[in-house]
Coordinates of C-alpha atoms in Angstrom, one line a residue:
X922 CA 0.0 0.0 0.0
X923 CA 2.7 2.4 0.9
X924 CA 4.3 1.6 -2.7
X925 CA 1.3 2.4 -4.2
X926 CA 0.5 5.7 -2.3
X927 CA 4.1 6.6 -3.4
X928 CA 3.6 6.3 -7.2
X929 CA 0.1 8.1 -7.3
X930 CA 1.5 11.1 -5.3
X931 CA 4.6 11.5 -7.4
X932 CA 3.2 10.5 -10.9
X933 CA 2.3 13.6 -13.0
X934 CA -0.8 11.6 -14.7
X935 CA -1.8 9.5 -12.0
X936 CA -4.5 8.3 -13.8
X937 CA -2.6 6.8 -16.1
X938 CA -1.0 4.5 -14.1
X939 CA -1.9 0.7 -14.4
X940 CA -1.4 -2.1 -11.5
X941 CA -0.6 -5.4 -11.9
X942 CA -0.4 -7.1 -9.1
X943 CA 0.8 -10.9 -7.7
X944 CA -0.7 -12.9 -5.0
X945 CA -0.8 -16.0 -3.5
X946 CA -4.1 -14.3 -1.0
X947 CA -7.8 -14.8 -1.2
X948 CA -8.1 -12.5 -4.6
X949 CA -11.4 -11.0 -3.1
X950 CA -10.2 -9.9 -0.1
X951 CA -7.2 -8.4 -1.8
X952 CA -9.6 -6.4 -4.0
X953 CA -11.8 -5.0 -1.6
X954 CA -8.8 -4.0 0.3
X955 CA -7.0 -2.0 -2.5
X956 CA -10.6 -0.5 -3.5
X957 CA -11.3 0.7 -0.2
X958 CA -7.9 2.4 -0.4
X959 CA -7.8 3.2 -3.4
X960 CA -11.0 4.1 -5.3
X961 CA -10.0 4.8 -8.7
X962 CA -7.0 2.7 -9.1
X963 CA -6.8 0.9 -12.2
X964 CA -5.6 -2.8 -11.2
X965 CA -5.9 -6.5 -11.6
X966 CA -4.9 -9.4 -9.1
X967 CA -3.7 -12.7 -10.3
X968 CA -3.4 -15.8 -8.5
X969 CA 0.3 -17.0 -8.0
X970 CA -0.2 -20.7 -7.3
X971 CA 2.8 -21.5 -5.0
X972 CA 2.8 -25.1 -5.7
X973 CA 3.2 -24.3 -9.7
X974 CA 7.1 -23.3 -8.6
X975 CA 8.1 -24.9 -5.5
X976 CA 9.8 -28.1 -6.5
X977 CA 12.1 -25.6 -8.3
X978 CA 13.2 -23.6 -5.7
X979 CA 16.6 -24.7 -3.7
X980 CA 17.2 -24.0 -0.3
X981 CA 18.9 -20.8 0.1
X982 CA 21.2 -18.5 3.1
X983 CA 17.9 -17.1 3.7
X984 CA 14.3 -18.4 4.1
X985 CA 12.9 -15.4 3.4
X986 CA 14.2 -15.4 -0.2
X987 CA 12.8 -18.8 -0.8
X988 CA 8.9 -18.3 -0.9
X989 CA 7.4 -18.8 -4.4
X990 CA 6.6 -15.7 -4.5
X991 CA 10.1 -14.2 -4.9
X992 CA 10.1 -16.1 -8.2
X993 CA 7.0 -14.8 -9.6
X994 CA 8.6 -12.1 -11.5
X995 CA 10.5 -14.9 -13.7
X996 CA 6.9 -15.8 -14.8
X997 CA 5.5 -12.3 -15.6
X998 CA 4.9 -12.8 -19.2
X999 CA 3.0 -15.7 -18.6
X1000 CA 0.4 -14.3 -16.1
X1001 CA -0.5 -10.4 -17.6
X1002 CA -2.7 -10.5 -20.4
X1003 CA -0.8 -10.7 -24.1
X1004 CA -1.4 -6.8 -25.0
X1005 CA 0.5 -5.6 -22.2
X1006 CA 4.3 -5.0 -24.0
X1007 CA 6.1 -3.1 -21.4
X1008 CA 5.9 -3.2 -17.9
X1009 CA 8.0 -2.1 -14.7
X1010 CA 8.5 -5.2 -12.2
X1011 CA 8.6 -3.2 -8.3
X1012 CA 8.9 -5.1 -4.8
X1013 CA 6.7 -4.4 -2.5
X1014 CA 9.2 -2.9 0.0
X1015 CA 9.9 0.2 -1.3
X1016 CA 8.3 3.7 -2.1
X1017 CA 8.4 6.3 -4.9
X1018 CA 9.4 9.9 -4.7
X1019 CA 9.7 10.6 -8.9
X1020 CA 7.7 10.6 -11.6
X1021 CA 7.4 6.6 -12.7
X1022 CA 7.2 7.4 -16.1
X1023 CA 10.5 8.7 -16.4
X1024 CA 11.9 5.2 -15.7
X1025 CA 8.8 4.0 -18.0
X1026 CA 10.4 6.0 -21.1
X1027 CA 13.9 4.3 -20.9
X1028 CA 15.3 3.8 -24.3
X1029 CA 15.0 0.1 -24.1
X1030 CA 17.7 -0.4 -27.1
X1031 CA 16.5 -3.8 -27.6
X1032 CA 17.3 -5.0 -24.2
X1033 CA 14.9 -7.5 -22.7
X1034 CA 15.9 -5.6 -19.1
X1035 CA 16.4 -1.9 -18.0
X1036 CA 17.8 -1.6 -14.2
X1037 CA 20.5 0.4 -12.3
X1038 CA 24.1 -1.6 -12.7
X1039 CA 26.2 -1.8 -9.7
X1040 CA 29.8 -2.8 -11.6
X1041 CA 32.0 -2.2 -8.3
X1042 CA 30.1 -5.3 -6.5
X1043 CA 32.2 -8.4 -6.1
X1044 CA 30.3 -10.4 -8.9
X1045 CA 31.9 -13.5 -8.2
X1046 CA 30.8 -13.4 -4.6
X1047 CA 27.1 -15.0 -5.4
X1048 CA 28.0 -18.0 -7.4
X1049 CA 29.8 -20.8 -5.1
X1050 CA 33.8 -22.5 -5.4
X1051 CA 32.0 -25.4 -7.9
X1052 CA 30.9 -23.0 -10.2
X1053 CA 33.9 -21.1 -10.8
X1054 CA 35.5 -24.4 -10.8
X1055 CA 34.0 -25.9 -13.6
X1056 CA 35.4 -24.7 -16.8
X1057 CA 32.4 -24.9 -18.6
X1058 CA 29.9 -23.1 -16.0
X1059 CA 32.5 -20.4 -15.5
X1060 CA 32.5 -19.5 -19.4
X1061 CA 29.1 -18.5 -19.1
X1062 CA 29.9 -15.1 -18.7
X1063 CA 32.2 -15.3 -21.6
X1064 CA 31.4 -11.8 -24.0
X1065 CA 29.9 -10.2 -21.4
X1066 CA 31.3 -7.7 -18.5
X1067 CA 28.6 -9.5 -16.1
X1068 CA 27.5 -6.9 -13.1
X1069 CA 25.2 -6.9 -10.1
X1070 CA 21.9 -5.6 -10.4
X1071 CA 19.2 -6.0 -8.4
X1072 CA 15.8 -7.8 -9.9
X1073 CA 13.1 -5.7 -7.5
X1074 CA 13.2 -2.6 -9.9
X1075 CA 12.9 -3.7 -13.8
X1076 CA 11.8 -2.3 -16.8
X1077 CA 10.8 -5.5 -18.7
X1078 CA 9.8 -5.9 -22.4
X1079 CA 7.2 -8.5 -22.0
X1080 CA 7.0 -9.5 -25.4
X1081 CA 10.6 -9.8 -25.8
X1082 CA 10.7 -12.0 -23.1
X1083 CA 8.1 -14.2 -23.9
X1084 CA 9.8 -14.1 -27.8
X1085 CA 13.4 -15.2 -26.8
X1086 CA 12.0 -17.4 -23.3
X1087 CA 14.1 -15.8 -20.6
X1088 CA 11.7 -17.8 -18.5
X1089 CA 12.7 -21.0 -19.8
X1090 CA 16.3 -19.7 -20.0
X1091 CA 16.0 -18.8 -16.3
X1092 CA 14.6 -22.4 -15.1
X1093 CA 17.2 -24.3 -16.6
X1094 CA 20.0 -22.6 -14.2
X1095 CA 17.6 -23.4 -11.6
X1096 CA 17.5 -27.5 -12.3
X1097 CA 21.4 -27.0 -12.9
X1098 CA 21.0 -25.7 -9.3
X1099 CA 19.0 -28.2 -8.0
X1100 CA 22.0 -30.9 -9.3
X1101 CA 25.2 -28.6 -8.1
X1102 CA 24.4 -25.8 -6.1
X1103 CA 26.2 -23.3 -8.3
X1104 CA 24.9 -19.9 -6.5
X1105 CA 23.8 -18.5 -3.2
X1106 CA 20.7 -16.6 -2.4
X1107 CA 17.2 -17.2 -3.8
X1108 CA 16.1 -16.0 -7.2
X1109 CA 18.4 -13.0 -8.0
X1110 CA 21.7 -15.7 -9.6
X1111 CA 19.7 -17.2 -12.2
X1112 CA 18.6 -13.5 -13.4
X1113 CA 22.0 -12.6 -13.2
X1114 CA 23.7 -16.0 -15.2
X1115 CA 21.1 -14.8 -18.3
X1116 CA 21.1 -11.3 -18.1
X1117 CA 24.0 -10.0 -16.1
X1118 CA 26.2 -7.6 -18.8
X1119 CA 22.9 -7.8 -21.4
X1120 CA 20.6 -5.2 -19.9
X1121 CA 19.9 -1.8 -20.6
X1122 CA 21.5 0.4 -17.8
X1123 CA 19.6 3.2 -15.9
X1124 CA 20.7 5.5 -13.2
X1125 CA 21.2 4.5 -9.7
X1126 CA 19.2 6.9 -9.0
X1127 CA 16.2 4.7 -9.6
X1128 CA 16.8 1.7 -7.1
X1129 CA 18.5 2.9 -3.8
X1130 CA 18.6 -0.6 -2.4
X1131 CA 19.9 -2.3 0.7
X1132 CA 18.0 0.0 3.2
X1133 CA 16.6 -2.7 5.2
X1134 CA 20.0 -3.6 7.0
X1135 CA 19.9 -6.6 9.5
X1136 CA 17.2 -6.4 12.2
X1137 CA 18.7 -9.6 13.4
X1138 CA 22.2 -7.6 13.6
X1139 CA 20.6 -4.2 14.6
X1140 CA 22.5 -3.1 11.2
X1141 CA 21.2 0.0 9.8
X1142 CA 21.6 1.1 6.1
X1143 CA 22.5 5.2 5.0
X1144 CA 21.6 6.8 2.0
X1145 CA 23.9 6.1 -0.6
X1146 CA 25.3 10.1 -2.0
X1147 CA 23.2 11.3 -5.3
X1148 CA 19.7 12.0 -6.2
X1149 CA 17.1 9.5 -5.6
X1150 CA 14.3 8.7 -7.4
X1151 CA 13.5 5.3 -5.7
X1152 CA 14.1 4.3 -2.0
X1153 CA 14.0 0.3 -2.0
X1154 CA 14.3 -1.4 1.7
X1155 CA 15.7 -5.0 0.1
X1156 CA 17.7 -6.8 3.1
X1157 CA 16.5 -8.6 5.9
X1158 CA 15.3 -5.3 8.0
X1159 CA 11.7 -4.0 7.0
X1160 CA 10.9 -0.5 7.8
X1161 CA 6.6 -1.4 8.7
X1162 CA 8.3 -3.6 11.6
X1163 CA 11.2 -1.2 12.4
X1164 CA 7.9 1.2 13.2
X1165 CA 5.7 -0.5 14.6
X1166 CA 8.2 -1.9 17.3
X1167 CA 9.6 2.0 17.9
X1168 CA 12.5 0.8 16.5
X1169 CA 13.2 2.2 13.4
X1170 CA 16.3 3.1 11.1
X1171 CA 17.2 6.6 10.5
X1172 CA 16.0 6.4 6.1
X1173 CA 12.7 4.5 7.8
X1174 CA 11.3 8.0 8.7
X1175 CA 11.6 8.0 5.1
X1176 CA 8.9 5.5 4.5
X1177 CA 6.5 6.7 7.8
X1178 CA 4.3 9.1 5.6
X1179 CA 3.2 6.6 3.3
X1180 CA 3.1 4.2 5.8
X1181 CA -0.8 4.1 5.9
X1182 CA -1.9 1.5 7.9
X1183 CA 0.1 2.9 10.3
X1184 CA -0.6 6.4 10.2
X1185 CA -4.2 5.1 10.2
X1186 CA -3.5 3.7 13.8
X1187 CA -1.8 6.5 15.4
X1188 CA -5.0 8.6 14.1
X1189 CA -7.0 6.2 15.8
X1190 CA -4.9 6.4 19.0
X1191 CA -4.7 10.3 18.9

């Protein structure tokens, strides 16, 4: 909801603004929730059947990152309808504070994938000893200069990616996966072994990620310098709980104002 709020209060043509959104919930409930919030939001739900991708998933560092639902994005183009060519793929945990349809016009250049790069992370860090072992698996990123990016803020060309099967593409590293355990983490490696050093860059300005720390740790996360356009809280801290338990990170006051279920209570209390 707070995403949402975000994009209708920075977006110049609000009413332009379509919502597709991904759940494995009761769809009506869903609905009636986002209508009594939003009135006049254009938006559809689909159904994300779990089971449909859960004998594909391997076990990662995290638990968090292995709910089907973090996978959902790799099926995208099968779930929105056929007429939809170009859509921007957002996480939930993160808000807004530009107008979405300057990432919307990116020059596409006949990338499959628009995203911020991040070239100074240590690439080599999510893929395991075996991978980079194996001759074959560690030619993969032969012609390319593979870097980091992260798959919660994408400009996607559906119908290029239904044309050239990055989904299928993106499954096979999966089973290899399954067989080896080549990578770390959840869902992000397999984006990266097909697309890493083959998408179309955008500025960082557009996915300031990493905010959510380590509430485990008590690790907080800064701004990183330059403008922002796009405040994402990926990591294992999440601002709604850093709130609600009075705990919060200094960029979480960030999030407070669109924080509406919140902002709903302390009304309530007041």
């Amino acid at each position: 909801m707070a995403a949402i709020l975000s994009l209708l209060k920075h977006s110049t043509c609000p009413e332009n603004l379509s919502f597709h959104f991904f759940s494995v919930h009761s769809e009506p409930e869903l609905s009636s929730s986002i209508n009594s919030t939003f009135p006049c939001l254009h938006f559809k739900i689909y159904q994300f059947d779990p089971n449909s991708i859960r004998k594909k998933i391997s076990r990662s560092i995290r638990q968090a990152l292995d709910q089907p639902l973090n996978y959902a994005r790799i099926y995208l183009a099968d779930i929105i309808p056929d007429n939809v060519r170009r859509i921007i793929y957002l996480d939930s945990d993160l808000i807004v504070v530009d107008d979405i349809a300057l990432l919307w016009s990116v020059d596409m250049e006949d990338k499959v994938v628009a995203a911020p790069e991040y070239c100074n992370a240590n690439f080599a860090l999510y893929f395991t000893n075996r991978f980079w072992s194996d001759p074959k698996l560690a030619r993969t990123f032969e012609g390319r200069n593979p870097c980091y990016f992260n798959t919660g803020v994408m400009v996607v060309d559906v119908y290029k990616w239904r044309k050239e099967r990055f989904k299928q593409r993106i499954e096979e590293w999966m089973a290899v996966q399954k067989q080896k355990r080549i990578y770390h983490l959840g869902s992000l490696p397999p984006f990266l072994l097909v697309l890493a050093g083959n998408i179309k860059p955008v500025g960082h300005r557009w996915n300031q990620h990493g905010l959510g720390g380590d509430n485990l740790q008590g690790k907080c996360r800064s701004l990183h310098p330059g403008p922002i356009s796009l405040l994402h809280w990926s990591g294992k801290g999440k601002p709604w709980l850093r709130l609600g338990y009075k705990k919060p990170c200094i960029v979480d006051h960030l999030w407070a104002p669109y924080d509406l279920y919140r902002s709903s209570k302390h009304s309530l209390e007041e």
